[in-house]
Amino acid sequence: GAVVSQHPSRVICKSGTSVKIECRSLDFQATTMFWYRQFPKQSLMLMATSNEGSKATYEQGVEKDKFLINHASLTLSTLTVTSAHPEDSSFYICSARDWSGGAGKETQYFGPGTRLLVL
Amino acid sequence: EDQVTQSPEALRLQEGESSSLNCSYTVSGLRGLFWYRQDPGKGPEFLFTLYSAGEEKEKERLKATLTKKESFLHITAPKPEDSATYLCAVQAGGANSKLTFGKGITLSVRP
């Protein structure tokens, strides 16, 4: 299957600093990428949909000025957590939609996740 | 509103004991139903996509089936390495519509 990478896999930062997480589709082009947040023993919570070359669409309750998303190329989307606070500590997972199977046959592949700890 | 319900919440099996995981869904216009496997501390790993009722897909000890109301993930003769959380998700509507996830089923297979 297709491969999606994330970097870094783990990051620890001080409160008030900003952290950038990269998501790359390695063997396919992704016009659409997604960012999720996952709390312990819970399912994935969609934060935003990232479309290449346009502004991201945020889910209700997600602060767009705090979670900046940029999708500047067909293989890269970034999530920047600005002025991070301890409550932003979480597991962040990106995914990318692969259209190579044809119309109506798209598949969504996930990255390995990034563990963020804000002290 | 699209809804996905997975049951049971947790399942414990003995190695070799076959069973099925259930995913019930309510959507208007199913575009695809997805099964993923997630290990602790990792991102979900893609298993299957099913697009229409009656469709079946297999991979090693796993077989996914789909009806108009639910999907089953059948696990035949499971091994301890099949222990994981299995997530079901549906996509409805247009091509760029988001996935709606169930809460997942945590499977433990004892040797």
XYZ file of C-alpha atoms in Angstrom:
230
model
C 0.000 0.000 0.000
C 0.903 3.655 -0.217
C 3.205 5.188 2.380
C 2.674 8.327 4.417
C 5.437 9.610 6.666
C 5.398 12.065 9.551
C 8.199 14.004 11.145
C 9.031 14.224 13.947
C 7.686 11.075 15.551
C 8.014 12.598 18.982
C 8.568 16.141 20.210
C 8.831 17.767 23.607
C 8.584 21.532 23.829
C 8.171 24.278 26.370
C 4.877 26.035 26.882
C 4.526 29.060 24.595
C 6.686 27.751 21.786
C 5.516 26.652 18.345
C 5.923 23.190 16.899
C 5.746 22.140 13.256
C 4.778 18.633 12.162
C 5.348 17.473 8.587
C 3.257 14.946 6.694
C 4.479 13.524 3.400
C 2.979 11.129 0.876
C 6.010 9.180 -0.320
C 4.829 7.325 -3.403
C 1.710 9.140 -4.524
C 0.416 12.644 -4.928
C -2.208 13.790 -2.470
C -4.391 16.759 -3.262
C -6.198 16.179 0.013
C -4.644 15.470 3.398
C -6.239 15.296 6.810
C -5.052 16.047 10.337
C -6.376 14.121 13.309
C -5.867 14.204 17.021
C -6.182 11.122 19.190
C -6.553 10.988 22.946
C -5.645 7.839 24.904
C -8.017 4.951 24.260
C -10.222 7.068 22.020
C -10.875 7.109 18.327
C -9.509 9.653 15.899
C -10.859 13.181 15.992
C -10.656 15.055 12.700
C -9.153 18.513 13.113
C -8.977 19.793 9.567
C -8.937 18.926 5.895
C -5.976 20.238 3.944
C -6.267 20.859 0.219
C -3.237 21.555 -1.913
C -3.076 25.175 -2.970
C -6.020 26.366 -0.912
C -6.968 27.122 2.659
C -7.625 24.282 5.042
C -11.120 23.508 6.256
C -11.305 23.236 10.032
C -13.778 21.189 12.038
C -16.055 22.937 14.490
C -14.266 23.822 17.701
C -10.748 23.697 16.240
C -8.939 27.034 16.421
C -7.472 27.784 13.012
C -5.111 30.427 14.389
C -3.686 27.934 16.834
C -3.371 24.992 14.458
C -1.922 26.392 11.246
C -2.075 24.092 8.259
C -0.180 24.538 5.022
C -0.436 22.231 2.017
C 2.053 23.785 -0.355
C 2.750 20.797 -2.583
C 1.089 17.577 -3.699
C 3.206 15.540 -1.283
C 3.578 17.749 1.785
C 1.255 19.188 4.395
C 2.380 20.788 7.640
C 0.627 21.390 10.928
C 2.023 24.095 13.183
C 0.843 24.225 16.760
C 1.369 27.846 17.746
C 1.987 28.968 21.316
C 1.615 25.418 22.545
C 0.267 24.734 26.014
C 0.138 21.528 28.061
C -3.443 20.884 26.977
C -2.191 20.609 23.392
C -0.215 17.519 24.364
C -1.601 14.688 22.285
C -1.013 12.203 19.480
C -1.358 13.910 16.103
C -1.896 11.792 13.006
C -2.057 12.855 9.390
C -3.531 11.007 6.455
C -3.451 11.406 2.710
C -5.998 10.448 0.097
C -4.768 8.344 -2.775
C -6.732 8.566 -6.017
C -4.652 6.147 -8.031
C -7.381 3.509 -7.843
C -9.623 5.669 -9.988
C -12.723 7.765 -9.466
C -14.806 6.537 -6.574
C -12.002 4.223 -5.458
C -9.963 6.597 -3.352
C -8.229 5.248 -0.263
C -6.979 7.135 2.760
C -3.593 6.176 4.197
C -2.328 7.281 7.582
C 1.036 8.374 8.848
C 2.686 6.849 11.927
C 1.702 9.765 14.162
C 3.534 12.420 16.183
C 3.520 12.395 19.960
C 3.588 15.993 21.263
C 4.353 16.748 24.888
C 4.186 20.355 26.036
C 5.837 21.081 29.357
C -25.662 12.680 10.324
C -23.444 9.726 9.485
C -23.046 7.227 12.307
C -20.755 4.256 12.831
C -21.135 1.795 15.703
C -18.629 -0.967 16.356
C -19.208 -3.973 18.566
C -18.111 -5.458 20.798
C -15.971 -2.757 22.397
C -13.359 -5.340 23.336
C -12.863 -8.963 22.422
C -10.595 -11.588 23.934
C -9.882 -14.714 21.957
C -7.777 -17.776 22.392
C -5.268 -18.356 19.644
C -7.037 -20.240 16.848
C -10.514 -19.195 17.997
C -12.229 -17.570 15.001
C -14.632 -14.675 15.476
C -16.163 -11.611 13.825
C -16.080 -7.892 14.516
C -19.157 -5.869 13.651
C -19.477 -2.380 12.193
C -22.998 -0.978 11.805
C -23.439 2.225 9.893
C -26.035 4.809 8.941
C -25.149 7.070 6.051
C -26.849 8.728 3.140
C -25.020 7.573 0.060
C -22.159 5.282 1.027
C -19.047 5.984 -0.973
C -16.826 3.499 0.826
C -16.375 1.587 4.075
C -12.856 1.259 5.410
C -11.221 -1.083 7.903
C -7.987 -0.136 9.619
C -5.799 -1.792 12.210
C -4.110 0.363 14.838
C -1.361 -0.769 17.173
C -0.657 1.218 20.374
C 1.293 4.397 19.690
C 1.045 4.059 15.910
C -1.083 5.402 13.109
C -3.877 3.298 11.593
C -2.797 0.746 9.013
C -5.074 0.334 6.010
C -6.697 -3.091 5.634
C -9.662 -2.942 3.264
C -12.076 -0.712 1.413
C -15.528 -2.008 0.493
C -17.654 -0.034 -1.926
C -20.942 -1.873 -2.406
C -23.191 -4.389 -0.643
C -22.183 -7.951 -1.295
C -18.525 -7.123 -1.744
C -15.950 -9.212 0.108
C -12.180 -8.833 0.476
C -9.595 -11.085 2.072
C -6.074 -10.715 3.352
C -4.361 -13.545 5.171
C -6.556 -14.405 8.189
C -8.908 -11.450 7.660
C -12.035 -11.251 5.550
C -14.260 -8.191 5.294
C -17.852 -8.275 4.108
C -20.416 -5.560 3.488
C -24.195 -5.297 3.518
C -26.387 -2.213 3.240
C -26.378 -1.778 7.015
C -23.209 -3.329 8.358
C -19.794 -4.760 7.726
C -18.083 -7.687 9.368
C -14.401 -8.323 9.795
C -13.974 -12.061 10.152
C -10.781 -13.298 11.770
C -9.968 -16.928 11.094
C -7.645 -18.804 13.453
C -6.196 -15.635 14.966
C -2.667 -15.395 16.289
C -1.336 -13.200 19.122
C 0.111 -10.807 16.547
C -3.447 -10.025 15.411
C -3.972 -8.248 18.732
C -4.736 -4.583 17.953
C -7.562 -2.083 17.747
C -9.639 -2.422 14.593
C -11.253 0.741 13.308
C -14.168 0.982 10.899
C -14.886 4.182 8.987
C -17.378 5.268 6.352
C -17.145 7.868 3.659
C -20.373 9.315 2.327
C -21.146 12.038 -0.120
C -18.663 13.618 -2.476
C -15.135 12.703 -3.402
C -13.567 14.971 -0.820
C -15.882 14.058 2.028
C -14.313 13.067 5.326
C -14.279 9.683 7.024
C -16.544 9.043 9.995
C -14.938 6.601 12.422
C -16.353 4.167 14.911
C -14.813 3.940 18.356
C -12.867 0.819 17.491
C -12.731 -2.755 18.758
C -9.774 -3.810 20.869
C -8.864 -7.393 20.087
C -6.623 -9.463 22.358
C -5.500 -12.912 21.255
C -4.011 -15.105 23.958
C -1.409 -17.736 23.066
